[in-house]
Amino acid sequence: MNYRKVVWLVRKDLREALGNKFVVLPMLVLPLVLCVAIPALLVYLGLELGAIASSGAQSLERLLPLYDIPGRLVDPVERMLYVFLNYTMMPFFIIIPIMLSGVIAANSVAGEKERKSLETLLYTPLTNREFVLGKLLSSFVPSMTVSLVSFLAYFAVTNGAWYALRGSFVLEAVSWIPALLVLSPAASLMALGATLLVGIKAKTFLEAQQSSALVVLPCIVFVAAQLGGLVVISPLAILAAGVAVLALDYALIMRVAPRFDRERLISTI
Amino acid sequence: MTAIRTAGLGKVYEGGTLALAGLGLEVPAGTVYGLLGPNGAGKSTVTRILNGTLSPSSGRAEVLGSRPESEETRRRTSTVTETARMYEALTLLENLRFYARMHDVPEAGLGERIDALLRRLELEPKRDEPLGNLSTGMKKRAQLARALLHDPELLFLDEPTSGLDPASAREVVALIRELVRERGVTVLLCTHDLALADTVCDAYGFIDRGALRASGTRAELQEASGIPDRLRVATTSGELSLPVPPEGDCNALLGELMASGRRVVELRVERPSLERLYFHFIRKDD
């Protein structure tokens, strides 16, 4: 395995991806809306304008014992916001890398087919393993980078706004670690593996990209469950889920990698 | 030395399409071999098997003494096809640097090597432009620059002059000849363009429905076809095409023509054209 070649392939894919508006737009808009605009607005409206009616918050109060809320928060609106910002928002940081890695992976395999450049790449001495690793990394690295940067922005904006209005912080970084560092990369790899698997046969970027949407579905269930208070997923449970998804990723990638042979790829161009 | 050798090469695609049916091919090193045939004859399949992208369903192939699918083969060969493109969003220079690295071309001297190729292919002014901005002819020349970056010993060229204006096409032909003459490169040229093949090839293979109908130099193909030379006689009252007299003795014929009151302006022996030979072999089994 020539790792320098893998790095060149990743750099080339990134350079190409950043020139494609269908890739760049979701990379910018998705995190900005989900991780900065919505939480900032909620904190401001909830704490400053009282727009979130206390009655609404009180009606949700019956769900709140399920969550581990610091005793210093007594106001129903503050308690509800704490739950929303610490629990409900968490799945978004799993959805973002899933969606982004799906988009970028679709661009880097099916997109290359569509643009007819894959054939030229297959004529180089790049080995199948270098090809697969390069394509995995060129989607995984940017999607996780955007996800982590989004979290830092979310953390700064939300805690900053809360601090400005209440003189304390609302987000606790430690409880986010299993989601950010284990479940989120694991889910991202899952979307990536699925998109690459479909990308072997898909002829177009859009065809391949649609497959990653399927991986988002369980996350939407996760969001809905969190919102409805059906389940309260503790950091430990998230860690366990992350490890389980990683095991599935391993199985998926072991299945995808051997399928990346030149013949299979070129026969679908 | 033989650069390419195949025996009984067969290829059946998924779905049962027969692309090659027992193809046997021998291409001597340092020559330009034209693989000529109609659409769907199997030319691209042969190229893809020989450059290791497809595996044959039967038979065997050897390229530069190695298995076609080996990394070694891809390192020592290069392919330019009509369908394969480079990265249109990247500049010409970025493209060439990327492919050079994929081919393990050492970084030392890479800049000079790229400059020399760009100069040779008259692409230097376009080096920092996105490839997407270049004309079809320039993109084709850029593909050739890409193919030559790693000094291949064998070039697979599929329709290298299609879409080129006559001046660019002539430049490509000159480049192919230069590569063979000066560097001893072997070229497998797949084309429909019989005029191009006639200009540049040392030997030919006529392929149809996955099988090689005939192979050899012009003289060998003519002999196999049984088509005799003709005598082309230009006279003051028109041109005549006549059988070559026995033992090439034209005196009697000239006497007859002069006696009939015609003045002979030019007399030459004409070999059957490549086109004539092509249609002789390609139509033979229809």
XYZ file of C-alpha atoms in Angstrom:
555
model
C 0.000 0.000 0.000
C 1.434 3.335 -1.088
C -0.022 5.811 1.444
C 1.373 8.827 -0.395
C -0.743 7.910 -3.393
C -3.776 7.580 -1.132
C -3.095 11.092 0.206
C -2.803 12.473 -3.350
C -6.092 10.821 -4.259
C -7.790 12.294 -1.182
C -6.387 15.760 -1.935
C -7.566 15.548 -5.538
C -11.059 14.416 -4.477
C -11.306 17.229 -1.931
C -10.209 19.774 -4.510
C -12.886 18.444 -6.867
C -15.581 18.255 -4.184
C -14.970 21.845 -3.112
C -15.560 22.922 -6.704
C -18.975 21.236 -6.838
C -21.828 23.395 -5.563
C -24.004 20.335 -4.919
C -21.395 19.209 -2.397
C -20.386 22.571 -0.956
C -23.922 23.867 -0.367
C -24.980 21.092 2.033
C -21.550 21.319 3.701
C -22.235 24.949 4.564
C -26.000 25.233 4.890
C -26.746 22.077 6.875
C -24.433 22.833 9.817
C -25.205 26.537 9.825
C -28.951 26.001 10.062
C -29.002 22.967 12.350
C -26.129 23.796 14.644
C -25.974 27.573 14.797
C -29.167 29.284 13.638
C -31.784 27.032 15.271
C -30.157 26.682 18.722
C -29.162 30.363 18.854
C -32.703 31.384 17.993
C -34.181 29.004 20.546
C -31.959 30.255 23.347
C -32.654 33.865 22.468
C -36.416 33.440 22.043
C -36.767 31.176 25.053
C -34.690 33.068 27.567
C -34.921 36.652 26.411
C -38.339 37.038 24.855
C -40.119 34.256 26.697
C -41.626 33.246 23.390
C -41.707 29.629 24.403
C -44.815 29.710 26.493
C -44.391 28.542 30.053
C -47.565 26.573 29.681
C -45.984 24.612 26.833
C -42.916 24.043 28.899
C -45.035 22.968 31.854
C -46.890 20.462 29.718
C -43.562 18.910 28.827
C -42.522 18.948 32.470
C -43.924 15.432 32.925
C -41.203 14.165 30.583
C -38.399 16.001 32.283
C -37.799 13.589 35.191
C -36.500 11.180 32.580
C -33.570 13.465 31.965
C -30.616 14.296 34.134
C -31.125 18.054 34.569
C -28.863 20.101 36.888
C -30.632 21.257 40.048
C -29.673 24.886 39.444
C -32.235 25.018 36.623
C -35.678 25.496 38.132
C -37.508 27.531 35.535
C -39.590 25.219 33.234
C -38.417 27.057 30.096
C -34.765 26.727 31.117
C -35.248 23.056 31.961
C -36.963 22.394 28.651
C -34.232 24.233 26.740
C -31.587 22.279 28.628
C -33.189 19.019 27.477
C -33.558 20.257 23.924
C -29.995 21.564 23.645
C -28.293 18.632 25.366
C -30.411 15.704 24.191
C -32.631 16.529 21.235
C -29.892 18.285 19.309
C -27.470 15.382 19.624
C -28.812 13.281 16.702
C -28.254 16.223 14.370
C -24.515 15.798 14.883
C -24.939 12.251 13.669
C -27.162 13.205 10.751
C -24.721 15.859 9.482
C -21.733 13.567 8.850
C -24.054 10.870 7.484
C -25.532 13.234 4.935
C -22.226 14.851 4.061
C -20.285 11.629 3.717
C -23.080 10.295 1.493
C -22.948 13.365 -0.736
C -19.153 13.419 -0.965
C -18.827 9.666 -1.525
C -21.468 9.789 -4.246
C -19.511 12.601 -5.892
C -16.210 10.789 -5.612
C -17.263 7.449 -7.144
C -20.512 7.759 -9.119
C -19.668 11.418 -9.844
C -16.331 10.362 -11.309
C -18.149 7.857 -13.478
C -20.582 10.506 -14.620
C -17.727 12.876 -15.498
C -15.871 9.999 -17.262
C -12.687 10.516 -15.249
C -12.915 7.198 -13.378
C -11.793 5.276 -16.464
C -8.526 7.241 -16.650
C -7.939 6.688 -12.942
C -8.454 2.941 -13.365
C -5.727 2.889 -16.032
C -3.124 4.017 -13.474
C -1.194 1.541 -11.296
C -3.299 2.504 -8.255
C -4.186 -0.743 -6.481
C -7.770 -1.618 -5.557
C -6.931 -1.221 -1.850
C -5.386 2.207 -2.383
C -8.437 3.179 -4.400
C -10.925 2.069 -1.719
C -8.963 3.652 1.139
C -8.583 6.893 -0.814
C -12.280 7.058 -1.615
C -13.251 6.264 2.004
C -10.965 8.908 3.446
C -11.846 11.568 0.911
C -15.441 11.398 2.145
C -14.890 10.581 5.800
C -12.320 13.268 6.610
C -14.283 16.296 5.332
C -17.618 15.084 6.708
C -16.162 14.511 10.176
C -14.261 17.789 10.039
C -17.439 19.679 9.205
C -19.278 17.779 11.929
C -16.686 18.589 14.609
C -16.356 22.210 13.521
C -20.166 22.449 13.585
C -20.178 21.116 17.117
C -17.553 23.640 18.202
C -19.655 26.402 16.620
C -22.794 25.021 18.293
C -20.992 24.765 21.620
C -19.642 28.319 21.366
C -22.860 29.929 20.108
C -25.192 28.129 22.512
C -23.029 28.427 25.616
C -22.121 31.995 24.617
C -25.763 33.021 24.278
C -26.731 31.259 27.525
C -23.839 32.804 29.375
C -24.760 36.266 28.082
C -28.349 35.868 29.254
C -27.968 33.714 32.386
C -24.303 33.936 33.391
C -23.742 30.161 33.186
C -23.160 27.443 30.586
C -25.839 25.060 29.369
C -23.875 22.477 27.356
C -21.704 19.913 29.044
C -18.989 18.807 26.659
C -18.259 15.511 28.443
C -21.713 14.050 27.789
C -21.285 14.768 24.052
C -18.005 12.882 23.673
C -19.461 9.382 22.934
C -21.815 10.829 20.334
C -19.221 13.007 18.652
C -16.238 10.733 18.755
C -17.800 7.273 18.483
C -21.391 7.151 17.192
C -21.063 10.020 14.747
C -17.964 8.656 12.931
C -19.463 5.154 13.041
C -22.727 6.324 11.468
C -20.769 8.352 8.937
C -18.801 5.246 7.933
C -22.056 3.353 7.584
C -23.449 5.931 5.157
C -20.141 5.991 3.368
C -20.027 2.213 2.988
C -23.627 2.139 1.751
C -22.996 4.933 -0.740
C -19.827 3.302 -2.030
C -21.605 -0.030 -2.351
C -24.333 1.599 -4.412
C -21.722 3.770 -6.170
C -20.098 0.701 -7.727
C -23.201 0.144 -9.829
C -24.761 3.604 -9.901
C -24.085 5.630 -13.005
C -24.886 9.052 -11.611
C -24.102 11.173 -8.572
C -27.801 11.518 -7.654
C -28.471 7.793 -7.920
C -25.641 7.044 -5.481
C -26.498 9.900 -3.153
C -30.046 8.666 -2.614
C -28.713 5.563 -0.918
C -27.222 7.547 1.937
C -30.684 8.915 2.681
C -31.681 5.408 3.806
C -29.026 5.462 6.511
C -30.452 8.745 7.834
C -33.796 7.078 8.563
C -32.763 5.394 11.856
C -31.375 8.751 12.994
C -34.706 10.429 12.340
C -36.327 7.765 14.515
C -33.670 8.596 17.124
C -34.586 12.323 16.943
C -38.300 11.567 17.156
C -37.766 9.230 20.100
C -35.715 11.844 21.916
C -38.276 14.550 21.166
C -41.185 12.464 22.326
C -39.373 11.356 25.423
C -39.876 7.735 24.452
C -36.270 6.982 25.180
C -33.591 8.915 26.902
C -30.308 7.807 25.571
C -27.511 8.126 28.051
C -23.905 8.756 26.984
C -23.128 5.150 27.911
C -25.915 3.822 25.675
C -24.640 6.049 22.871
C -21.165 4.650 23.355
C -22.562 1.099 23.159
C -24.568 1.990 20.035
C -21.425 3.509 18.508
C -19.429 0.357 19.106
C -22.238 -1.772 17.628
C -22.409 0.443 14.527
C -18.609 0.272 14.212
C -18.853 -3.525 14.145
C -21.484 -3.260 11.410
C -19.199 -0.806 9.572
C -16.391 -3.310 9.658
C -18.647 -5.982 8.163
C -19.922 -3.542 5.528
C -16.480 -2.310 4.518
C -15.157 -5.863 4.340
C -18.046 -6.539 1.971
C -17.581 -3.347 -0.060
C -13.790 -3.413 -0.474
C -13.474 -6.626 -2.513
C -16.263 -5.433 -4.822
C -14.131 -2.477 -5.866
C -12.419 -4.212 -8.714
C -11.667 -2.522 -11.998
C -13.891 -4.782 -14.060
C -16.988 -4.121 -11.969
C -16.374 -0.383 -12.018
C -15.557 -0.036 -15.686
C -18.449 -2.174 -16.821
C -20.871 0.342 -15.286
C -19.312 3.418 -16.879
C 10.783 -9.257 -29.160
C 7.022 -9.462 -28.811
C 5.284 -6.714 -26.832
C 1.796 -8.221 -26.879
C 0.880 -11.852 -27.249
C -2.594 -13.320 -26.863
C -3.905 -16.789 -27.574
C -7.532 -17.886 -27.701
C -8.608 -14.727 -25.911
C -12.325 -14.791 -25.190
C -14.627 -12.415 -23.363
C -18.285 -12.848 -22.525
C -19.830 -9.985 -20.576
C -22.439 -10.381 -17.848
C -25.679 -10.931 -19.657
C -24.049 -13.193 -22.202
C -22.775 -10.670 -24.773
C -19.897 -12.228 -26.655
C -17.194 -9.593 -27.177
C -14.154 -11.707 -28.053
C -14.071 -15.153 -29.551
C -10.624 -16.715 -29.363
C -8.484 -13.779 -30.406
C -4.842 -14.474 -31.161
C -2.588 -11.474 -31.557
C 1.150 -10.863 -31.763
C 2.510 -7.342 -31.751
C 6.266 -6.942 -32.163
C 7.956 -4.449 -29.839
C 8.775 -1.039 -31.264
C 6.057 -1.074 -33.907
C 2.738 0.636 -34.450
C 0.063 -2.015 -34.791
C -3.328 -0.900 -36.047
C -6.304 -2.850 -34.746
C -9.015 -2.035 -37.239
C -12.622 -3.054 -37.158
C -16.212 -1.819 -37.163
C -18.097 -0.632 -34.077
C -18.672 -3.470 -31.658
C -15.919 -5.579 -33.201
C -14.180 -5.943 -29.833
C -11.373 -3.361 -30.146
C -12.085 -1.635 -26.822
C -12.490 -4.980 -25.071
C -9.064 -6.061 -26.339
C -7.529 -2.801 -25.081
C -9.195 -3.156 -21.688
C -8.045 -6.743 -21.297
C -4.508 -5.867 -22.327
C -4.304 -2.905 -19.956
C -5.587 -5.054 -17.120
C -8.959 -3.396 -16.593
C -11.000 -6.391 -17.733
C -10.219 -10.038 -17.247
C -10.649 -12.464 -20.126
C -13.255 -15.214 -19.896
C -10.883 -17.607 -21.646
C -7.459 -17.749 -23.239
C -4.341 -15.923 -22.137
C -2.594 -12.653 -22.710
C 0.904 -11.375 -22.045
C 1.924 -7.733 -22.152
C 5.622 -6.831 -22.033
C 6.248 -10.252 -20.563
C 3.823 -9.766 -17.648
C 0.222 -10.558 -16.891
C -1.983 -7.671 -18.086
C -3.696 -7.258 -14.705
C -0.406 -6.799 -12.869
C 0.514 -3.422 -11.404
C 3.742 -3.768 -13.373
C 1.831 -3.724 -16.675
C -0.080 -0.576 -15.746
C 3.191 1.035 -14.684
C 4.831 0.332 -18.045
C 1.856 1.055 -20.302
C -0.507 3.915 -20.923
C -3.984 4.155 -22.351
C -5.770 6.942 -24.172
C -9.361 6.242 -25.161
C -12.125 8.329 -26.614
C -14.284 7.918 -23.528
C -11.746 8.397 -20.721
C -11.410 11.966 -19.485
C -9.387 13.861 -16.927
C -10.598 16.215 -14.197
C -12.290 19.195 -15.794
C -12.441 21.254 -12.593
C -8.675 20.953 -12.081
C -6.124 22.889 -14.101
C -4.068 21.139 -16.747
C -1.000 21.309 -14.516
C -2.900 19.911 -11.492
C -4.175 17.061 -13.647
C -0.731 16.165 -14.932
C 0.822 16.331 -11.466
C -1.923 14.090 -10.096
C -1.544 11.414 -12.778
C 2.252 11.551 -12.541
C 1.942 10.766 -8.837
C -0.508 7.940 -9.510
C 2.151 6.509 -11.853
C 4.920 6.905 -9.236
C 6.848 9.421 -11.349
C 9.587 10.796 -9.051
C 8.991 14.338 -7.803
C 12.534 15.323 -8.755
C 12.443 16.612 -12.297
C 8.655 16.239 -12.597
C 8.165 19.974 -13.258
C 10.690 19.930 -16.107
C 9.151 16.787 -17.533
C 5.676 18.313 -17.537
C 7.015 21.545 -19.090
C 8.712 19.597 -21.883
C 5.535 17.647 -22.664
C 3.409 20.788 -22.626
C 5.864 22.466 -24.999
C 5.940 19.421 -27.288
C 2.139 19.309 -27.435
C 1.801 23.099 -27.675
C -0.193 23.313 -24.477
C 2.117 25.511 -22.430
C -0.108 28.626 -22.477
C -2.984 26.544 -21.047
C -1.135 24.969 -18.122
C -2.943 26.957 -15.423
C -6.381 26.837 -17.001
C -9.097 24.469 -15.798
C -9.246 21.558 -18.193
C -12.950 22.218 -18.741
C -12.033 25.488 -20.520
C -9.895 23.754 -23.146
C -11.104 22.841 -26.641
C -11.685 19.206 -27.645
C -8.399 19.124 -29.544
C -6.475 20.524 -26.582
C -8.096 18.010 -24.242
C -7.021 15.219 -26.556
C -3.460 16.545 -26.557
C -3.651 16.883 -22.771
C -4.612 13.185 -22.642
C -1.531 12.371 -24.679
C 0.626 14.448 -22.329
C -0.892 12.527 -19.428
C -0.229 9.222 -21.158
C 3.446 10.046 -21.756
C 4.247 11.353 -18.259
C 5.711 8.078 -17.019
C 7.609 7.126 -20.186
C 5.472 4.109 -21.094
C 6.944 1.315 -23.165
C 3.566 0.491 -24.658
C 0.769 2.846 -25.607
C -2.846 1.828 -26.161
C -4.405 4.509 -28.313
C -8.103 4.370 -29.096
C -9.083 6.863 -31.813
C -6.341 9.332 -30.843
C -7.176 11.815 -33.590
C -10.984 11.823 -33.491
C -12.306 15.326 -32.951
C -8.999 16.905 -33.938
C -8.565 19.437 -36.709
C -6.231 18.304 -39.521
C -3.245 20.238 -38.157
C -3.612 18.750 -34.664
C -4.188 15.279 -36.111
C -0.972 15.615 -38.119
C 0.837 16.690 -34.969
C -0.417 13.590 -33.139
C 0.702 11.338 -35.986
C 4.135 12.977 -35.924
C 4.301 12.439 -32.171
C 3.411 8.745 -32.488
C 6.121 8.274 -35.113
C 8.652 10.128 -32.983
C 7.851 7.954 -29.965
C 8.369 4.779 -31.944
C 11.489 5.983 -33.737
C 13.285 7.674 -30.867
C 12.133 5.773 -27.821
C 11.195 2.390 -29.257
C 7.673 2.634 -27.849
C 5.149 0.035 -29.056
C 1.737 1.398 -30.032
C -1.518 -0.520 -30.280
C -3.744 1.797 -32.265
C -7.480 1.090 -32.357
C -9.252 3.116 -34.980
C -11.893 3.333 -37.667
C -9.771 5.864 -39.467
C -8.121 3.824 -42.201
C -6.251 6.868 -43.539
C -4.684 7.441 -40.108
C -3.793 3.755 -39.798
C -2.307 3.764 -43.291
C -0.116 6.739 -42.400
C 1.243 5.511 -39.122
C 1.009 1.723 -38.748
C 3.668 -0.862 -39.509
C 1.238 -3.770 -39.275
C -2.499 -4.266 -39.033
C -5.036 -6.569 -37.507
C -8.581 -6.681 -38.884
C -11.010 -7.565 -36.127
C -14.676 -8.350 -36.506
C -17.167 -9.920 -34.111
C -14.435 -10.599 -31.609
C -12.122 -12.515 -33.885
C -9.035 -11.506 -35.793
C -9.812 -11.923 -39.486
C -6.301 -11.168 -40.711
C -3.063 -9.764 -39.362
C 0.260 -8.646 -40.765
C 2.060 -6.000 -42.750
C 0.482 -4.551 -45.880
C 2.432 -7.011 -48.024
C 1.421 -9.978 -45.852
C -2.211 -8.930 -45.881
C -2.167 -8.512 -49.632
C -0.674 -11.937 -50.062
C -3.289 -13.470 -47.771
C -6.076 -11.684 -49.628
C -4.936 -12.819 -53.075
C -5.685 -9.343 -54.444
C -3.114 -8.603 -57.147
C -1.382 -5.307 -57.828
C -2.895 -3.218 -60.605
C -1.186 -1.138 -63.232
C -2.412 2.445 -63.192
C -1.894 4.077 -66.546
C -2.568 7.772 -67.041
C -2.992 8.629 -70.708
C -3.985 11.768 -72.613
C -7.476 10.305 -72.960
C -7.995 9.171 -69.375
C -6.839 6.744 -66.677
C -6.799 2.987 -67.013
C -6.501 0.319 -64.359
C -5.066 -2.864 -65.815
C -3.701 -6.147 -64.523
C 0.055 -6.085 -64.115
C 1.532 -7.934 -67.134
C 3.342 -11.206 -66.421
C 6.777 -10.590 -64.900
C 6.046 -6.848 -64.895
C 6.952 -6.479 -68.562
C 5.060 -3.369 -69.675
C 6.660 -2.917 -73.101
C 3.977 -4.777 -75.020
C 1.232 -2.919 -73.205
C 2.885 0.420 -73.894
C 3.180 -0.502 -77.559
C -0.530 -1.352 -77.739
C -1.501 1.928 -76.084
C 0.696 4.007 -78.379
C -0.621 2.140 -81.407
C -4.159 3.101 -80.377
C -3.105 6.753 -80.589
C -2.952 7.446 -76.813
C 0.019 9.101 -75.165
C 1.058 7.535 -71.869
C 1.704 10.239 -69.268
C 2.269 8.086 -66.191
C 2.586 4.408 -65.461
C 2.689 2.963 -61.973
C 2.076 -0.253 -60.128
C -0.642 0.209 -57.528
C -0.984 -1.972 -54.467
C -4.489 -2.572 -53.141
C -5.445 0.177 -50.686
C -5.780 -0.556 -46.988
C -9.487 0.085 -47.376
C -9.726 -2.559 -50.098
C -7.901 -5.067 -47.907
C -10.027 -4.130 -44.885
C -13.298 -4.719 -46.690
C -11.941 -7.874 -48.225
C -11.351 -9.432 -44.803
C -14.127 -7.858 -42.813
C -16.808 -8.796 -45.351
C -15.343 -12.156 -46.180
C -17.435 -14.204 -43.734
C -20.635 -12.170 -43.992
